Coordinates of C-alpha atoms and ligand atoms in Angstrom, one line a residue:
X324 CA 0.0 0.0 0.0
X325 CA 2.8 2.4 1.0
X326 CA 4.8 1.3 -2.0
X327 CA 1.8 2.0 -4.2
X328 CA 1.5 5.5 -2.7
X329 CA 5.2 6.2 -3.3
X330 CA 5.0 5.0 -6.9
X331 CA 2.1 7.3 -7.5
X332 CA 3.9 10.1 -5.8
X333 CA 7.0 9.5 -8.0
X334 CA 4.8 9.5 -11.2
X335 CA 3.1 12.7 -10.1
X336 CA 6.5 14.3 -9.4
X337 CA 7.7 13.2 -12.9
X338 CA 4.6 14.7 -14.5
X339 CA 5.1 17.9 -12.7
X340 CA 8.8 18.2 -13.6
X341 CA 7.9 17.6 -17.3
X342 CA 5.3 20.3 -17.2
X343 CA 7.6 22.6 -15.3
X344 CA 10.7 22.3 -17.5
X345 CA 8.6 22.8 -20.7
X346 CA 7.7 26.3 -19.6
X347 CA 9.9 29.4 -20.0
X348 CA 7.9 32.2 -18.5
X349 CA 9.3 32.8 -15.0
X350 CA 6.0 34.0 -13.4
X351 CA 4.1 31.1 -14.9
X352 CA 6.8 28.6 -13.7
X353 CA 6.8 30.1 -10.2
X354 CA 3.0 30.0 -10.0
X355 CA 2.9 26.4 -11.2
X356 CA 5.6 25.4 -8.6
X357 CA 3.7 27.0 -5.8
X358 CA 0.4 25.3 -6.7
X359 CA 1.9 21.9 -7.2
X360 CA 4.0 22.1 -4.0
X361 CA 0.9 23.1 -2.0
X362 CA -1.0 20.3 -3.5
X363 CA 1.8 17.8 -3.0
X364 CA 2.2 18.5 0.7
X365 CA -1.4 19.1 1.4
X366 CA -0.6 22.7 2.4
X367 CA -2.7 25.8 2.5
X368 CA -0.2 28.4 1.2
X369 CA 3.3 28.7 -0.2
X370 CA 5.8 31.3 -1.4
X371 CA 9.1 31.5 -3.3
X372 CA 11.8 34.0 -2.4
X373 CA 14.6 34.5 -4.9
X374 CA 18.0 35.9 -4.5
X375 CA 18.2 39.1 -6.6
X376 CA 21.1 40.5 -8.6
X377 CA 22.0 42.9 -5.7
X378 CA 22.1 40.0 -3.2
X379 CA 18.8 40.7 -1.5
X380 CA 16.3 38.0 -0.9
X381 CA 12.8 38.9 -2.2
X382 CA 9.4 37.2 -2.3
X383 CA 8.8 36.8 -6.0
X384 CA 5.6 34.8 -6.0
X385 CA 3.1 33.6 -3.4
X386 CA 0.0 31.5 -3.2
X387 CA -2.7 31.7 -0.5
X388 CA -1.0 34.5 1.4
X389 CA -2.6 38.0 1.8
X390 CA -1.0 41.0 0.2
X391 CA -0.9 42.9 3.5
X392 CA 1.2 40.1 5.1
X393 CA 3.5 40.1 2.1
X394 CA 4.0 43.9 2.3
X395 CA 5.0 43.5 6.0
X396 CA 7.7 41.1 4.9
X397 CA 9.2 43.7 2.6
X398 CA 12.7 43.2 1.0
X399 CA 14.9 40.9 2.9
X400 CA 18.6 41.3 3.4
X401 CA 20.4 38.6 5.2
X402 CA 24.1 38.5 6.0
X403 CA 24.6 34.9 7.0
X404 CA 24.0 32.9 3.8
X405 CA 20.9 31.2 2.4
X406 CA 20.5 28.6 5.3
X407 CA 20.2 31.4 7.8
X408 CA 18.0 33.4 5.4
X409 CA 15.6 30.5 5.1
X410 CA 15.3 30.1 8.9
X411 CA 15.0 33.8 9.4
X412 CA 12.1 34.1 6.9
X413 CA 10.4 31.0 8.4
X414 CA 10.3 32.5 11.8
X415 CA 9.3 35.9 10.5
X416 CA 6.4 34.4 8.6
X417 CA 5.2 32.3 11.5
X418 CA 5.3 35.4 13.8
X419 CA 3.4 37.5 11.3
X420 CA 0.8 34.8 10.7
X421 CA -0.1 34.7 14.4
X422 CA 0.0 38.5 14.5
X423 CA -2.5 38.5 11.7
X424 CA -4.7 36.0 13.6
X425 CA -4.1 33.2 11.2
X426 CA -3.5 30.7 13.9
X427 CA -0.4 28.5 14.2
X428 CA 1.3 27.8 10.9
X429 CA 3.4 24.8 10.2
X430 CA 6.1 25.7 7.8
X431 CA 8.5 23.7 5.7
X432 CA 11.2 25.3 3.6
X433 CA 13.8 24.0 1.1
X434 CA 16.5 25.8 -0.9
X435 CA 16.2 26.0 -4.6
X436 CA 19.6 25.0 -5.7
X437 CA 21.3 24.2 -9.1
X438 CA 24.5 22.2 -8.9
X439 CA 26.6 22.3 -5.8
X440 CA 26.7 25.9 -4.9
X441 CA 24.3 28.0 -6.9
X442 CA 21.4 29.0 -4.7
X443 CA 18.5 30.6 -6.5
X444 CA 16.3 31.1 -3.4
X445 CA 13.9 29.0 -1.4
X446 CA 10.5 27.5 -1.4
X447 CA 8.2 27.6 1.7
X448 CA 5.0 25.6 2.1
X449 CA 2.6 26.3 5.0
X450 CA -0.1 24.3 6.7
X451 CA -2.6 26.3 8.7
X452 CA -3.8 23.3 10.7
X453 CA -3.5 19.6 10.8
X454 CA -0.6 17.3 11.3
X455 CA 2.9 18.8 11.5
X456 CA 5.2 18.2 8.5
X457 CA 7.2 15.0 8.8
X458 CA 10.4 13.5 7.4
X459 CA 8.6 12.1 4.3
X460 CA 7.2 15.6 3.5
X461 CA 10.7 16.9 3.7
X462 CA 12.0 14.3 1.3
X463 CA 9.2 14.9 -1.0
X464 CA 9.7 18.6 -1.0
X465 CA 13.4 18.0 -1.5
X466 CA 12.9 16.0 -4.7
X467 CA 10.3 18.5 -5.9
X468 CA 12.6 21.5 -5.1
X469 CA 15.4 20.0 -7.2
X470 CA 13.1 19.8 -10.3
X471 CA 11.6 23.2 -9.5
X472 CA 15.1 24.8 -9.3
X473 CA 16.0 23.5 -12.8
X474 CA 12.7 25.0 -14.1
X475 CA 13.3 28.3 -12.3
X476 CA 16.9 28.4 -13.6
X477 CA 15.8 27.8 -17.2
X478 CA 13.1 30.4 -17.0
X479 CA 15.5 32.9 -15.4
X480 CA 18.1 32.3 -18.1
X481 CA 15.5 32.6 -20.8
X482 CA 14.3 35.9 -19.2
X483 CA 17.8 37.2 -19.1
X484 CA 18.4 36.2 -22.7
X485 CA 15.1 37.8 -23.8
X486 CA 16.1 41.0 -21.9
X487 CA 19.5 41.0 -23.4
X488 CA 18.0 40.6 -26.9
X489 CA 15.6 43.5 -26.3
X490 CA 18.5 45.6 -25.2
X491 CA 20.5 44.7 -28.3
X492 CA 17.5 45.2 -30.6
X493 CA 17.0 48.7 -29.1
X494 CA 20.7 49.6 -29.5
X495 CA 20.7 48.3 -33.1
X496 CA 17.4 50.1 -33.9
X497 CA 18.5 53.4 -32.6
X498 CA 22.1 53.3 -33.5
X499 CA 23.4 56.5 -35.3
X500 CA 24.9 54.2 -38.0
X501 CA 22.8 52.3 -40.5
X502 CA 23.0 48.6 -39.6
X503 CA 21.9 45.5 -41.5
X504 CA 22.4 41.9 -40.4
X505 CA 22.7 39.4 -43.3
X506 CA 22.8 35.6 -43.5
X507 CA 25.7 33.9 -45.3
X508 CA 23.9 34.3 -48.7
X509 CA 23.6 38.1 -48.1
X510 CA 19.9 38.0 -47.4
X511 CA 18.8 40.8 -45.1
X512 CA 17.6 39.6 -41.7
X513 CA 17.6 43.0 -39.9
X514 CA 17.5 46.5 -41.4
X515 CA 17.6 49.3 -38.8
X516 CA 15.8 52.6 -38.7
X517 CA 18.8 54.7 -39.6
X518 CA 19.5 52.7 -42.7
X519 CA 15.9 52.8 -43.6
X520 CA 15.9 56.6 -43.3
X521 CA 19.2 57.0 -45.1
X522 CA 18.1 55.0 -48.2
X523 CA 14.4 56.0 -47.9
X524 CA 13.5 52.3 -48.0
X525 CA 11.0 50.9 -45.4
X526 CA 12.5 47.9 -43.5
X527 CA 9.6 45.6 -44.6
X528 CA 10.7 46.1 -48.2
X529 CA 14.4 45.3 -47.5
X530 CA 13.9 42.2 -45.3
X531 CA 14.6 39.0 -47.2
X532 CA 16.2 40.8 -50.2
X533 CA 19.8 40.4 -51.1
X534 CA 21.9 43.2 -49.6
X535 CA 23.4 44.2 -53.0
X536 CA 19.9 44.7 -54.4
X537 CA 18.8 47.0 -51.7
X538 CA 22.0 48.8 -50.7
X539 CA 23.2 49.7 -54.2
X540 CA 26.7 51.1 -54.6
X541 CA 26.7 53.3 -57.7
X542 CA 30.2 54.6 -57.3
X543 CA 33.0 53.0 -55.4
X544 CA 35.7 55.4 -54.2
X545 CA 37.9 53.0 -52.2
X546 CA 38.0 49.6 -50.5
X547 CA 36.4 46.3 -51.5
X548 CA 32.7 45.3 -52.0
X549 CA 31.4 42.2 -50.3
X550 CA 31.6 40.2 -53.5
X551 CA 35.2 41.4 -54.2
X552 CA 36.2 40.5 -50.7
X553 CA 34.6 37.0 -50.9
X554 CA 36.2 36.4 -54.3
X555 CA 39.6 37.0 -52.5
X556 CA 38.8 34.4 -49.8
X557 CA 37.1 36.6 -47.1
X558 CA 36.2 35.8 -44.4
X559 CA 38.9 33.7 -42.8
X560 CA 37.6 31.7 -39.9
X561 CA 38.8 33.2 -36.6
X562 CA 39.7 36.5 -38.2
X563 CA 37.1 39.2 -37.6
X564 CA 38.8 42.0 -39.5
X565 CA 36.1 44.0 -41.3
X566 CA 36.0 44.6 -45.0
X567 CA 35.5 48.3 -45.8
X568 CA 34.2 50.0 -48.9
X569 CA 33.6 53.7 -49.5
X570 CA 31.4 55.2 -52.1
X571 CA 28.0 56.5 -53.1
X572 CA 24.7 54.6 -52.6
X573 CA 21.5 55.1 -54.6
X574 CA 18.5 56.0 -52.5
X575 CA 15.0 54.9 -53.4
X576 CA 14.1 58.5 -54.6
X577 CA 17.1 58.5 -57.1
X578 CA 19.3 60.7 -55.0
X579 CA 22.8 59.5 -53.8
X580 CA 24.4 59.4 -50.4
X581 CA 28.1 59.1 -49.6
X582 CA 28.9 56.3 -47.1
X583 CA 31.5 54.0 -45.7
X584 CA 30.3 50.4 -45.2
X585 CA 32.1 48.0 -42.9
X586 CA 31.3 44.3 -43.1
X587 CA 32.0 42.1 -40.1
X588 CA 31.7 38.3 -40.2
X589 CA 30.1 36.2 -37.5
X590 CA 31.0 32.5 -37.2
X591 CA 29.4 29.6 -35.4
X592 CA 31.5 27.6 -32.9
X593 CA 32.2 25.1 -35.7
X594 CA 33.6 27.9 -37.9
X595 CA 30.7 28.2 -40.2
X596 CA 29.8 31.7 -41.4
X597 CA 26.4 32.5 -39.9
X598 CA 25.9 36.2 -40.3
X599 CA 27.5 39.3 -41.8
X600 CA 26.9 42.6 -40.1
X601 CA 27.0 45.6 -42.4
X602 CA 27.6 48.9 -40.7
X603 CA 26.7 51.9 -42.9
X604 CA 28.2 55.2 -41.9
X605 CA 26.8 58.3 -43.5
X606 CA 29.7 60.5 -44.8
X607 CA 27.5 63.4 -45.9
X608 CA 28.4 65.8 -43.1
X609 CA 32.1 64.8 -43.4
X610 CA 32.0 65.6 -47.2
X611 CA 30.2 69.0 -46.6
X612 CA 32.8 69.8 -43.9
X613 CA 35.6 68.9 -46.4
X614 CA 34.0 71.0 -49.1
X615 CA 33.6 74.0 -46.7
X616 CA 37.2 73.6 -45.6
X617 CA 38.5 73.6 -49.1
X618 CA 36.4 76.7 -50.0
X619 CA 37.7 78.4 -46.8
X620 CA 41.3 77.6 -47.7
X621 CA 40.9 79.0 -51.2
X622 CA 39.0 82.1 -49.9
X623 CA 41.5 82.8 -47.1
X624 CA 44.5 82.4 -49.4
X625 CA 42.9 84.8 -51.8
X626 CA 42.0 87.3 -49.0
X627 CA 45.6 87.2 -47.7
X628 CA 47.2 87.4 -51.1
X629 CA 45.4 90.6 -52.2
X630 CA 46.8 92.9 -49.4
X631 CA 50.2 91.2 -49.5
X632 CA 50.5 91.8 -53.2
X633 CA 49.5 95.4 -52.8
X634 CA 51.8 96.0 -49.9
X635 CA 54.7 94.4 -51.8
X636 CA 53.9 96.3 -55.0
X637 CA 53.8 99.7 -53.4
X638 CA 56.8 99.1 -51.2
X639 CA 58.9 97.9 -54.2
X640 CA 57.9 100.9 -56.2
X641 CA 58.9 103.2 -53.4
X642 CA 62.2 101.4 -53.0
X643 CA 63.2 101.7 -56.7
X644 CA 66.6 103.3 -56.9
X645 CA 66.1 104.7 -60.4
X646 CA 63.0 106.8 -59.6
X647 CA 62.3 109.9 -57.6
X648 CA 58.8 110.1 -56.2
X649 CA 57.2 113.3 -55.2
X650 CA 55.8 113.6 -51.7
X651 CA 52.2 113.1 -52.7
X652 CA 52.9 109.8 -54.5
X653 CA 54.9 108.6 -51.4
X654 CA 52.1 109.6 -49.1
X655 CA 49.4 107.9 -51.2
X656 CA 51.6 104.8 -51.5
X657 CA 52.1 104.7 -47.7
X658 CA 48.4 105.2 -47.2
X659 CA 47.6 102.1 -49.3
X660 CA 50.3 100.1 -47.5
X661 CA 48.8 101.1 -44.1
X662 CA 45.2 100.4 -45.2
X663 CA 46.2 97.0 -46.5
X664 CA 48.2 96.2 -43.4
X665 CA 45.1 97.1 -41.4
X666 CA 43.1 94.8 -43.6
X667 CA 45.5 92.0 -42.9
X668 CA 45.4 92.7 -39.2
X669 CA 41.6 92.5 -39.3
X670 CA 41.7 89.2 -41.1
X671 CA 44.1 87.7 -38.5
X672 CA 41.9 89.1 -35.7
X673 CA 38.9 87.5 -37.3
X674 CA 40.6 84.1 -37.4
X675 CA 41.6 84.4 -33.8
X676 CA 38.1 85.5 -32.8
X677 CA 36.7 82.5 -34.7
X678 CA 38.9 80.2 -32.6
X679 CA 37.8 82.0 -29.4
X680 CA 34.1 81.7 -30.5
X681 CA 34.6 78.0 -30.9
X682 CA 35.8 77.6 -27.4
X683 CA 33.4 80.2 -26.0
X684 CA 36.3 82.4 -24.8
X685 CA 35.2 85.9 -25.7
X686 CA 36.1 88.4 -23.1
X687 CA 33.6 91.2 -22.9
X688 CA 33.9 94.5 -21.1
X689 CA 30.3 95.6 -21.0
X690 CA 29.3 99.2 -20.1
X691 CA 26.0 101.1 -20.3
X692 CA 25.9 101.9 -24.0
X693 CA 23.9 104.5 -26.0
X694 CA 23.2 102.7 -29.3
X695 CA 21.9 105.9 -30.8
X696 CA 25.3 107.5 -30.7
X697 CA 27.2 104.3 -31.7
X698 CA 25.0 103.5 -34.7
X699 CA 25.4 107.1 -36.1
X700 CA 29.2 106.9 -35.6
X701 CA 29.5 103.6 -37.4
X702 CA 27.1 104.6 -40.2
X703 CA 29.2 107.8 -40.9
X704 CA 32.4 105.8 -41.1
X705 CA 30.9 103.3 -43.6
X706 CA 29.2 106.1 -45.6
X707 CA 32.6 107.6 -46.1
X708 CA 34.0 104.3 -47.3
X709 CA 31.1 103.6 -49.6
X710 CA 30.0 107.0 -50.9
X711 CA 27.7 105.6 -53.6
X712 CA 25.5 103.7 -51.2
X713 CA 22.9 105.7 -49.2
X714 CA 23.1 104.7 -45.6
X715 CA 20.0 105.9 -43.7
X716 CA 19.6 105.7 -39.9
X717 CA 16.1 105.8 -38.4
X718 CA 16.2 104.8 -34.8
X719 CA 13.2 105.0 -32.5
X720 CA 13.3 108.0 -30.2
X721 CA 14.5 107.4 -26.6
X722 CA 16.1 104.1 -27.5
X723 CA 17.0 102.7 -24.0
X724 CA 20.6 102.0 -23.0
X725 CA 22.0 98.5 -23.4
X726 CA 24.7 96.8 -21.3
X727 CA 27.3 95.9 -23.9
X728 CA 30.9 95.9 -25.0
X729 CA 31.3 98.9 -27.3
X730 CA 34.2 97.6 -29.4
X731 CA 32.3 94.3 -30.0
X732 CA 29.0 95.9 -30.9
X733 CA 30.9 98.2 -33.3
X734 CA 32.3 95.0 -34.8
X735 CA 28.8 93.5 -35.1
X736 CA 27.4 96.6 -36.8
X737 CA 30.5 96.8 -39.0
X738 CA 30.2 93.2 -40.2
X739 CA 26.5 93.6 -41.0
X740 CA 27.0 97.0 -42.8
X741 CA 30.0 95.8 -44.8
X742 CA 28.0 92.8 -45.9
X743 CA 25.1 95.0 -46.9
X744 CA 27.5 97.2 -48.9
X745 CA 29.3 94.2 -50.4
X746 CA 26.2 92.3 -51.5
X747 CA 24.0 95.2 -52.7
X748 CA 24.3 97.3 -55.8
X749 CA 26.1 100.7 -55.6
X750 CA 23.7 103.6 -55.1
X751 CA 21.1 101.4 -53.5
X752 CA 19.8 102.2 -50.0
X753 CA 20.8 100.6 -46.7
X754 CA 18.6 101.4 -43.7
X755 CA 19.4 101.0 -40.1
X756 CA 16.4 101.0 -37.8
X757 CA 16.0 100.3 -34.1
X758 CA 13.3 99.8 -31.6
X759 CA 12.8 98.7 -28.1
X760 CA 10.7 96.0 -26.5
X761 CA 10.1 95.7 -22.7
X762 CA 13.2 93.5 -22.4
X763 CA 15.5 94.2 -25.4
X764 CA 16.6 96.6 -28.1
X765 CA 16.4 95.3 -31.7
X766 CA 18.5 96.8 -34.4
X767 CA 17.8 96.0 -38.1
X768 CA 19.9 96.5 -41.2
X769 CA 18.1 96.2 -44.5
X770 CA 19.7 96.3 -48.0
X771 CA 18.5 96.0 -51.5
X772 CA 20.8 93.2 -52.5
X773 CA 20.0 89.8 -54.0
X774 CA 18.6 88.5 -50.8
X775 CA 19.2 85.1 -49.2
X776 CA 17.2 82.0 -50.1
X777 CA 15.3 80.4 -47.2
X778 CA 17.3 77.2 -47.4
X779 CA 20.5 79.1 -46.7
X780 CA 19.2 81.4 -44.0
X781 CA 20.4 79.1 -41.1
X782 CA 23.6 78.0 -42.7
X783 CA 25.0 81.5 -43.5
X784 CA 25.7 81.8 -39.7
X785 CA 27.9 78.6 -39.9
X786 CA 31.7 78.9 -39.7
X787 CA 33.3 79.2 -43.2
X788 CA 29.9 79.0 -44.9
X789 CA 29.7 81.1 -48.1
X790 CA 26.4 81.5 -49.9
X791 CA 25.6 80.9 -53.5
X792 CA 25.4 84.6 -54.3
X793 CA 29.0 85.1 -52.8
X794 CA 30.5 82.3 -54.8
X795 CA 28.6 83.0 -58.0
X796 CA 29.3 86.7 -57.9
X797 CA 33.0 86.2 -57.0
X798 CA 32.6 88.4 -53.9
X799 CA 35.6 88.5 -51.6
X800 CA 35.2 87.0 -48.1
X801 CA 36.0 84.1 -45.8
X802 CA 32.6 83.0 -44.5
X803 CA 33.6 84.0 -41.0
X804 CA 31.8 87.4 -40.7
X805 CA 28.3 86.2 -39.8
X806 CA 29.6 83.3 -37.7
X807 CA 31.5 85.8 -35.5
X808 CA 28.7 88.3 -35.5
X809 CA 26.3 85.6 -34.2
X810 CA 28.9 84.5 -31.5
X811 CA 29.3 88.1 -30.4
X812 CA 25.6 88.8 -30.2
X813 CA 25.0 85.6 -28.3
X814 CA 27.8 86.3 -25.9
X815 CA 25.8 89.4 -25.0
X816 CA 22.7 87.4 -24.4
X817 CA 21.1 88.5 -27.6
X818 CA 19.8 86.9 -30.8
X819 CA 20.4 87.4 -34.5
X820 CA 18.3 86.4 -37.5
X821 CA 17.7 87.3 -41.1
X822 CA 14.5 88.0 -43.1
X823 CA 14.6 87.7 -46.8
X824 CA 12.4 86.3 -49.6
X825 CA 15.6 85.3 -51.5
X826 CA 15.0 87.8 -54.3
X827 CA 14.8 91.3 -53.2
X828 CA 17.0 92.4 -50.3
X829 CA 17.7 91.1 -46.8
X830 CA 17.1 92.4 -43.3
X831 CA 19.4 91.3 -40.5
X832 CA 18.0 91.8 -37.0
X833 CA 19.9 91.5 -33.8
X834 CA 18.8 92.1 -30.2
X835 CA 20.6 93.1 -27.1
X836 CA 19.1 92.9 -23.6
X837 CA 18.1 96.3 -22.2
X838 CA 20.4 97.6 -19.5
X839 CA 17.4 98.0 -17.1
X840 CA 16.3 94.4 -17.9
X841 CA 19.7 93.1 -17.0
X842 CA 19.8 95.2 -13.8
X843 CA 16.4 93.9 -12.8
X844 CA 17.2 90.3 -13.4
X845 CA 20.5 90.7 -11.6
X846 CA 18.7 92.3 -8.6
X847 CA 16.2 89.4 -8.6
X848 CA 18.9 86.9 -8.4
X849 CA 20.7 88.6 -5.5
X850 CA 20.0 86.8 -2.2
Ligands
LIG1309 P1 31.4 86.2 -46.4 O1 32.9 86.4 -46.1 O2 31.2 85.2 -47.5 O3 30.7 87.5 -46.7 P2 29.7 86.0 -44.0 O4 29.8 85.0 -42.9 O5 29.8 87.4 -43.7 O6 30.8 85.6 -45.1 O7 28.3 85.7 -44.8 C1 28.0 84.4 -45.1 C2 27.2 84.4 -46.4 O8 25.9 85.0 -46.2 C3 27.8 85.1 -47.5 O9 28.8 84.3 -48.3 C4 26.6 85.5 -48.4 O10 26.2 84.5 -49.2 C5 25.5 85.7 -47.4 N1 25.2 87.1 -47.0 C6 25.7 87.7 -45.9 N2 25.2 89.0 -45.9 C7 24.4 89.2 -47.0 C8 23.6 90.2 -47.5 N3 23.5 91.4 -46.9 N4 23.0 90.0 -48.7 C9 23.1 88.8 -49.3 N5 23.8 87.8 -48.8 C10 24.5 87.9 -47.7

């Protein structure tokens, strides 16, 4: 009779362990363990506490135990190893049960252990009444706990794996580089968002296609394509050196994009090629930066050459032994030399300022400044230099004071006025207006030049950027003026922007905080 009972128990145990180990969802597995254990030992409640990554011991799942009681248990931290933790929790639970008026609880606990020394946690089964747990119950729970531990371990590993996969998927999907994962026959298995955006091809359309049919290289600049590398014996097992190719890809709308692609092989343990990872790096910004740098170098060389040639020419003429120059010619020549030397000095200062602007190291000496006076002074100077233009100043009456560096604001006005003169036809009008708002003063400089197309209106403030009109019209310049102007205005806490329809004239506006606004906010901040 007893043997029969034992056989039935063993069969039952076997059934349970099969059911358990076939599941991979941790919560489901824990629930099942608790129900079966309660059933098996004729208990009334059960719980499982698992060791967490941070070493704490936490109730992960319970059965037949009230939430309030569980809350009182809280997170458990034990110093003396799992055995002590099990005993400690046992006595805590029994104490709490009687505190909650649940009567005397019998409790039996068993560690959930995989292998010799890997403790996952422990299982507890409670009997509210009836006969106390005996040796056979302990043995039964022991056999059950061993199976349960395997199931918990599998589910935990699976959970970790699933979590890791989700993390990798997210990294891949949101990577700044375009990434595709291919099988050994170059069929696309994964096509991330960046690549999809770069080539303007939805991922659904790319999946399952051959890489070469989707990511079409129309012009190779350097390196080796995947086919070329494979023809040369790539990849070699054990070597994970990527193959690189640089060139232009055709997007789905017909446009092209400059990229570098790195192919990395992924081998199975047996040395079979399972995947190729293609990392597509967009070189557009790099190309633009290269282009801008080249334009800048040619512009700055030109800008430096002109004054140097003039200085050299006039100085050589004056030094000629075979000629006598009258005083007027000498004076005029020296004036040109001085003017061109000033021009060189200004250029070098602009370059130094550009580097200061990049590192945010402008040193300002702000004072309470009357813009009315300053604007008229600068306008008079430029009117004298460009007599054919008509420079009109119309500032609002009682323009309030601003708190600014006089030399730097003179530079800002100078840059904007010299651009207005440079880009607009002679004898056209340039207007400087100014008005105040409750917090700032806004100065505006309008010209009747060719205007600035909307797509260029942000970029003209970039370092070294020169617009179409400047390049087409062969206007001198380095593309530094507006970059510096913006940096200077922003260093004062102001803003700068341009208004233009791209056809008839431009208006540059810049703002400076009102002196009183600054004083008020400074007072407000004072303790
Ligand atoms: P640059 O040395 O080329 O004048 P800036 O930084 O001063 O450099 O200006 C950048 C670009 O903005 C210029 O190349 C030009 O295309 C455009 N630009 C600036 N001011 C004007 C203006 N008043 N009218 C038309 N285009 C302008």
